[in-house]
Short mmCIF file of C-alpha atoms in Angstrom, two decimals:
data_model
loop_
_atom_site.label_atom_id
_atom_site.label_comp_id
_atom_site.label_asym_id
_atom_site.label_seq_id
_atom_site.Cartn_x
_atom_site.Cartn_y
_atom_site.Cartn_z
CA MET A 1 167.16 125.54 57.02
CA ILE A 2 166.28 127.06 53.64
CA PRO A 3 166.90 124.59 50.73
CA HIS A 4 169.72 125.73 48.50
CA ASP A 5 171.69 124.61 45.49
CA HIS A 6 175.46 124.10 45.74
CA ASP A 7 176.11 127.75 44.81
CA GLY A 8 174.09 128.93 47.79
CA SER A 9 171.07 130.08 45.78
CA PRO A 10 167.52 129.00 46.66
CA HIS A 11 166.76 125.63 45.12
CA LEU A 12 165.19 125.89 41.66
CA ASP A 13 163.19 123.27 39.83
CA ASP A 14 163.86 122.18 36.25
CA ALA A 15 161.86 125.08 34.85
CA GLY A 16 164.09 127.60 36.63
CA THR A 17 161.42 128.70 39.06
CA SER A 18 161.45 128.27 42.79
CA ALA A 19 160.38 124.83 43.90
CA SER A 20 157.76 126.61 45.98
CA ALA A 21 157.09 129.49 43.61
CA ALA A 22 153.33 129.21 44.03
CA ASP A 23 153.76 130.00 47.72
CA CYS A 24 156.88 132.17 47.60
CA CYS A 25 155.22 135.50 48.29
CA ALA A 26 152.69 134.29 50.83
CA PRO A 27 152.27 131.09 52.84
CA LYS A 28 149.20 129.41 51.45
CA GLY A 29 146.59 129.67 54.12
CA ARG A 30 146.61 130.20 57.86
CA ALA A 31 146.27 126.43 58.15
CA ALA A 32 149.99 126.20 57.35
CA PHE A 33 150.60 127.30 60.94
CA LEU A 34 147.53 125.98 62.76
CA ALA A 35 149.24 122.74 63.74
CA MET A 36 151.61 124.89 65.81
CA ALA A 37 148.98 126.80 67.81
CA ALA A 38 145.23 126.55 68.18
CA PRO A 39 143.34 129.67 67.08
CA ALA A 40 141.28 131.76 69.41
CA THR A 41 137.58 132.11 68.74
CA GLY A 42 135.35 135.14 68.66
CA THR A 43 132.98 137.19 66.58
CA VAL A 44 133.64 140.10 64.26
CA PRO A 45 132.28 143.35 65.73
CA THR A 46 129.55 145.09 63.83
CA ALA A 47 130.83 148.32 62.30
CA PRO A 48 128.95 151.60 62.74
CA SER A 49 127.57 153.64 59.88
CA ALA A 50 130.18 156.45 59.89
CA ARG A 51 132.27 156.48 56.70
CA PRO A 52 135.40 158.59 57.17
CA HIS A 53 137.26 157.29 54.15
CA ARG A 54 139.93 159.93 53.51
CA ILE A 55 142.09 158.43 50.77
CA GLU A 56 142.48 160.43 47.56
CA GLN A 57 140.29 159.09 44.77
CA VAL A 58 141.24 158.40 41.16
CA THR A 59 138.67 157.99 38.39
CA VAL A 60 139.32 155.12 36.00
CA PRO A 61 137.43 155.87 32.77
CA ALA A 62 134.98 153.50 31.14
CA GLN A 63 136.89 151.28 28.75
CA THR A 64 137.37 148.02 26.94
CA PHE A 65 140.81 146.54 27.50
CA LEU A 66 142.53 143.22 26.89
CA MET A 67 142.97 141.47 30.21
CA GLY A 68 145.74 138.95 30.76
CA ASP A 69 149.36 138.28 29.89
CA ALA A 70 150.48 139.67 26.52
CA ARG A 71 154.24 139.11 26.91
CA GLY A 72 154.60 135.41 27.63
CA ASP A 73 155.51 136.06 31.25
CA GLN A 74 152.74 134.02 32.83
CA ASN A 75 153.37 131.60 35.66
CA ARG A 76 152.13 128.06 35.24
CA GLY A 77 148.89 127.47 37.09
CA ASP A 78 148.08 131.14 37.64
CA GLY A 79 145.58 131.40 34.78
CA GLU A 80 146.86 134.64 33.21
CA THR A 81 145.51 133.51 29.84
CA PRO A 82 143.60 133.44 27.57
CA ARG A 83 143.90 137.16 26.99
CA HIS A 84 140.36 138.44 26.59
CA PRO A 85 138.42 141.71 26.12
CA VAL A 86 136.80 143.19 29.20
CA GLU A 87 134.33 146.09 29.27
CA LEU A 88 134.21 148.22 32.42
CA ASP A 89 132.12 151.17 33.44
CA ALA A 90 133.96 154.15 34.96
CA PHE A 91 134.78 153.72 38.65
CA SER A 92 136.55 155.48 41.49
CA ILE A 93 139.49 153.81 43.26
CA ASP A 94 141.93 154.72 46.02
CA ALA A 95 145.11 156.35 44.75
CA THR A 96 147.06 154.36 47.36
CA THR A 97 146.67 151.29 49.44
CA VAL A 98 145.00 151.78 52.82
CA THR A 99 147.64 153.00 55.25
CA ASN A 100 148.23 152.23 58.91
CA ASP A 101 146.79 155.65 59.80
CA ASP A 102 143.69 154.90 57.71
CA TYR A 103 143.17 151.49 59.27
CA ALA A 104 143.74 152.91 62.76
CA ARG A 105 140.80 155.30 62.27
CA PHE A 106 138.58 152.32 61.48
CA VAL A 107 139.79 150.30 64.47
CA ASP A 108 139.55 153.26 66.82
CA ALA A 109 135.98 153.93 65.69
CA THR A 110 134.77 150.33 65.87
CA GLY A 111 136.96 148.34 68.24
CA TYR A 112 137.47 145.84 65.43
CA ARG A 113 140.02 143.08 66.05
CA THR A 114 141.76 141.68 63.01
CA GLU A 115 142.01 137.97 62.43
CA ALA A 116 145.73 138.04 63.22
CA GLU A 117 144.83 139.46 66.62
CA THR A 118 142.02 136.98 67.12
CA PHE A 119 144.11 133.98 66.10
CA GLY A 120 147.07 135.32 68.02
CA PHE A 121 149.66 135.10 65.24
CA SER A 122 150.49 136.00 61.66
CA ALA A 123 153.13 135.22 59.01
CA VAL A 124 156.33 137.30 59.12
CA PHE A 125 159.17 137.24 56.59
CA HIS A 126 162.24 135.96 58.43
CA LEU A 127 164.42 139.06 57.85
CA ALA A 128 161.65 141.30 59.23
CA LEU A 129 161.31 139.42 62.52
CA THR A 130 161.31 141.68 65.60
CA ALA A 131 160.31 139.32 68.36
CA PRO A 132 161.87 136.93 70.88
CA GLU A 133 162.60 133.42 69.66
CA SER A 134 159.93 132.12 72.02
CA ASP A 135 157.30 133.87 69.87
CA VAL A 136 158.31 131.97 66.71
CA MET A 137 155.95 129.06 66.22
CA GLY A 138 157.85 127.61 63.28
CA GLN A 139 158.32 127.83 59.52
CA ALA A 140 155.66 127.48 56.85
CA PRO A 141 156.01 124.07 55.17
CA GLY A 142 157.90 124.45 51.89
CA THR A 143 158.58 128.17 52.44
CA PRO A 144 160.92 128.40 55.45
CA TRP A 145 161.40 132.14 54.97
CA TRP A 146 157.87 132.55 56.34
CA LEU A 147 157.58 132.31 60.14
CA GLY A 148 154.46 131.94 62.20
CA VAL A 149 154.93 134.58 64.89
CA ARG A 150 152.80 135.03 67.98
CA GLY A 151 151.87 138.64 68.52
CA ALA A 152 152.45 139.70 64.91
CA ASP A 153 149.60 141.82 63.59
CA TRP A 154 148.98 145.12 61.81
CA ARG A 155 150.13 147.15 64.82
CA HIS A 156 153.18 144.88 65.32
CA PRO A 157 154.34 144.05 61.78
CA GLY A 158 157.56 142.28 62.80
CA GLY A 159 156.21 140.77 65.99
CA ALA A 160 155.90 141.93 69.59
CA GLY A 161 159.09 144.01 69.46
CA SER A 162 157.83 146.22 66.62
CA ASP A 163 155.30 149.02 66.33
CA LEU A 164 154.03 151.61 63.85
CA THR A 165 156.49 154.37 64.72
CA ASP A 166 157.24 156.24 61.46
CA ARG A 167 154.97 153.82 59.57
CA GLY A 168 151.70 155.75 59.55
CA ASP A 169 151.98 156.29 55.78
CA HIS A 170 153.00 152.70 55.05
CA PRO A 171 150.40 150.19 53.83
CA ALA A 172 148.50 148.42 56.58
CA ILE A 173 149.57 144.77 56.49
CA HIS A 174 148.80 141.51 58.29
CA LEU A 175 145.23 142.03 57.11
CA SER A 176 143.18 139.12 55.86
CA TRP A 177 140.61 139.43 53.10
CA ASN A 178 137.97 139.41 55.82
CA ASP A 179 139.73 142.29 57.59
CA ALA A 180 139.88 144.27 54.36
CA LYS A 181 136.20 143.69 53.70
CA ALA A 182 135.33 144.74 57.26
CA TYR A 183 137.01 148.10 56.63
CA CYS A 184 135.18 148.48 53.31
CA ASP A 185 131.82 147.69 54.92
CA TRP A 186 132.43 150.36 57.57
CA ALA A 187 133.62 152.95 55.06
CA GLY A 188 130.86 152.29 52.53
CA ARG A 189 133.42 150.99 50.05
CA ALA A 190 134.19 147.73 48.26
CA LEU A 191 137.23 145.75 47.26
CA PRO A 192 137.97 146.10 43.54
CA THR A 193 137.12 143.27 41.24
CA GLU A 194 140.14 141.65 39.65
CA ALA A 195 139.21 143.25 36.33
CA GLN A 196 138.91 146.70 37.91
CA TRP A 197 142.26 146.24 39.59
CA GLU A 198 144.04 145.30 36.36
CA ALA A 199 142.47 148.15 34.38
CA ALA A 200 143.45 150.61 37.10
CA SER A 201 146.99 149.28 37.33
CA ARG A 202 147.52 149.40 33.57
CA GLY A 203 146.66 153.09 33.50
CA GLY A 204 145.52 152.81 29.90
CA ARG A 205 148.67 150.98 28.74
CA ASP A 206 147.14 147.88 27.16
CA GLY A 207 149.45 144.87 27.11
CA ASP A 208 152.40 146.38 29.01
CA ARG A 209 154.09 144.41 31.75
CA PHE A 210 154.16 147.26 34.23
CA PRO A 211 152.10 150.41 34.83
CA TRP A 212 154.81 152.46 33.06
CA GLY A 213 155.80 150.11 30.22
CA ASP A 214 157.86 146.94 29.74
CA GLU A 215 161.21 147.79 31.35
CA ILE A 216 161.61 146.87 34.99
CA GLY A 217 163.76 149.84 36.00
CA GLY A 218 166.59 149.90 38.50
CA THR A 219 169.22 148.61 36.06
CA ASP A 220 171.92 150.31 33.97
CA GLY A 221 171.48 153.54 35.89
CA ALA A 222 167.70 153.70 35.40
CA PRO A 223 165.72 154.71 38.51
CA HIS A 224 163.83 152.11 40.49
CA ARG A 225 160.13 152.13 39.67
CA MET A 226 158.81 149.84 42.43
CA ASN A 227 159.61 148.19 45.75
CA VAL A 228 160.72 144.61 45.02
CA TRP A 229 163.62 142.38 46.09
CA GLN A 230 167.19 143.04 45.00
CA GLY A 231 169.92 140.52 45.72
CA ARG A 232 169.72 136.79 46.44
CA PHE A 233 166.33 135.73 47.70
CA PRO A 234 165.60 134.95 50.51
CA LEU A 235 168.94 135.57 52.20
CA THR A 236 170.29 138.94 51.10
CA ASN A 237 168.50 142.10 50.03
CA THR A 238 170.92 144.76 48.77
CA LEU A 239 168.28 147.45 49.40
CA ASP A 240 169.04 149.16 46.10
CA ASP A 241 165.50 150.56 46.03
CA GLY A 242 165.83 151.70 49.64
CA TYR A 243 163.49 149.24 51.36
CA LEU A 244 163.73 145.84 53.02
CA THR A 245 160.00 145.62 53.68
CA THR A 246 157.21 148.12 52.99
CA ALA A 247 157.70 151.60 51.57
CA PRO A 248 155.45 154.63 52.18
CA VAL A 249 152.47 154.42 49.86
CA ARG A 250 153.51 157.47 47.83
CA SER A 251 156.99 156.25 47.00
CA PHE A 252 158.25 156.08 43.40
CA GLU A 253 155.87 157.50 40.75
CA PRO A 254 152.12 157.12 40.11
CA ASN A 255 150.83 155.63 36.87
CA ALA A 256 149.00 157.58 34.16
CA TYR A 257 145.70 157.40 36.09
CA GLY A 258 147.36 158.59 39.33
CA LEU A 259 147.58 155.30 41.23
CA TRP A 260 150.66 154.70 43.36
CA GLN A 261 152.46 151.35 43.66
CA THR A 262 149.96 148.93 42.23
CA VAL A 263 152.92 146.60 41.63
CA GLY A 264 155.47 145.78 44.30
CA ASN A 265 155.31 146.91 47.93
CA VAL A 266 152.32 144.81 49.04
CA TRP A 267 149.89 142.35 47.53
CA GLU A 268 146.36 143.75 47.27
CA TRP A 269 143.22 141.77 47.98
CA CYS A 270 140.49 141.76 45.32
CA ALA A 271 136.82 140.96 45.70
CA ASP A 272 136.84 137.86 43.47
CA TRP A 273 136.93 134.22 44.40
CA TRP A 274 139.95 132.55 42.81
CA ASP A 275 139.76 130.17 39.83
CA ALA A 276 142.78 129.62 37.59
CA GLY A 277 140.44 128.73 34.72
CA TYR A 278 138.12 131.71 35.05
CA TYR A 279 139.45 133.67 32.06
CA ALA A 280 138.16 131.00 29.68
CA VAL A 281 134.57 131.58 30.83
CA SER A 282 134.71 135.18 32.03
CA PRO A 283 131.87 137.43 30.80
CA ARG A 284 132.91 140.39 28.67
CA HIS A 285 131.10 143.07 30.69
CA GLU A 286 132.05 143.75 34.33
CA PRO A 287 133.37 140.27 35.25
CA ALA A 288 133.20 139.69 38.99
CA GLY A 289 134.83 136.30 39.34
CA PRO A 290 133.36 132.88 40.15
CA ASP A 291 130.30 132.49 42.35
CA HIS A 292 132.19 130.51 44.96
CA GLY A 293 135.63 129.23 45.86
CA GLN A 294 138.10 128.54 48.62
CA ALA A 295 140.58 131.39 48.07
CA ARG A 296 140.41 135.06 47.12
CA VAL A 297 142.41 136.83 44.44
CA MET A 298 145.51 138.87 45.29
CA ARG A 299 147.17 141.22 42.79
CA GLY A 300 150.35 143.26 42.33
CA GLY A 301 153.16 141.33 44.00
CA SER A 302 155.17 142.71 46.91
CA PHE A 303 158.56 143.74 48.26
CA LEU A 304 159.50 140.04 48.17
CA CYS A 305 159.12 139.54 44.42
CA HIS A 306 162.21 138.81 42.30
CA ASP A 307 162.65 137.42 38.77
CA SER A 308 164.77 134.54 40.07
CA TYR A 309 161.79 132.82 41.59
CA CYS A 310 158.57 134.83 41.25
CA ASN A 311 157.74 137.54 38.72
CA ARG A 312 154.26 138.29 39.97
CA TYR A 313 154.86 142.05 40.19
CA ARG A 314 153.23 142.64 36.78
CA ASN A 315 149.88 144.07 35.67
CA ALA A 316 148.66 140.66 34.50
CA ALA A 317 150.04 138.52 37.33
CA ARG A 318 147.62 136.74 39.63
CA SER A 319 147.80 134.92 42.94
CA SER A 320 145.45 133.90 45.73
CA ASN A 321 145.14 132.94 49.36
CA THR A 322 142.47 131.84 51.79
CA PRO A 323 140.35 134.74 53.05
CA ASP A 324 141.50 134.28 56.66
CA SER A 325 145.22 134.47 55.77
CA SER A 326 147.40 137.37 56.89
CA MET A 327 151.07 138.10 56.30
CA SER A 328 153.57 140.93 56.35
CA ASN A 329 153.33 141.75 52.64
CA THR A 330 149.59 141.98 51.96
CA GLY A 331 147.19 144.93 52.18
CA PHE A 332 144.40 146.41 50.04
CA ARG A 333 142.87 149.45 48.37
CA SER A 334 139.17 150.09 47.86
CA VAL A 335 136.72 151.30 45.22
CA ALA A 336 133.45 153.20 45.43
CA ARG A 337 130.47 150.88 45.63
CA ARG A 338 128.56 150.66 42.38
CA GLU A 339 125.40 152.22 43.77
CA GLU A 340 127.38 155.19 45.08
CA ALA A 341 129.38 155.58 41.88
CA SER A 342 126.14 155.85 39.89
CA ALA A 343 124.37 158.16 42.35
#
């Protein structure tokens, strides 16, 4: 059911990228599945004022850095250029993505229901499915490795037959942008701007592909540096890095600032609205993205990224999705709100 070339590999277009590369790491929008099941309705609970945010903080120093692709790796349509100078004030950011244990504290304190729970389904990568066939609503158009699965949510990442046993220190997933913002509002935090995220991920290494340099790692005896796909996507993962899906948030090595796994593992929501042309008009000081839009920025790639079809696990790589979308490879980390950082 997955389109393939004669050699059994996923079908590639003339440019050598996946025919659905723009959607490879995440089905574009919950609407991709809405024809299969009508969403439930409801309101988002109001969060209380308690702010038990317990994640280790990293200070990113004030700096001017060159934002964007410096190596010619950009994906068409993603808007990774023009490379441009950005000035940022110092800020505090989570050393890791928000974990299942962290998100559970928020839910337990507030009774919040995520959008996956409210809608009754989320997007699950086909090899991670842990649910009866009757729970599978169908495949995302153009990306058949993504399944709409009833009962999939942050507590049930593979579907109804899965749970969070031994996953407390894994990133919380199946969270929409709205779910991430709800946590931040409760904890007195904010999602990072796209510029903050890239500066933090670079760790002071201007222009490098990855937080540690330009070499991917995991080849010729070199250790793996991140959780991405090995093998033939989307059929076979050789698990050379040890993980089919998410890894604990403190796997591999932190960057020079002390941030863990900004690339690979899970996509991370940013505060900004998405615009592929924004870099051409972005202000130099503290850019915060367009004033409006239909999708929100995601950064960092995930355990599904592979050079054969999608190399978005780089410092400069960009993607987006609608703010109500949730899937099994997307989470978030937070930053201190500006007023608190300056207090």
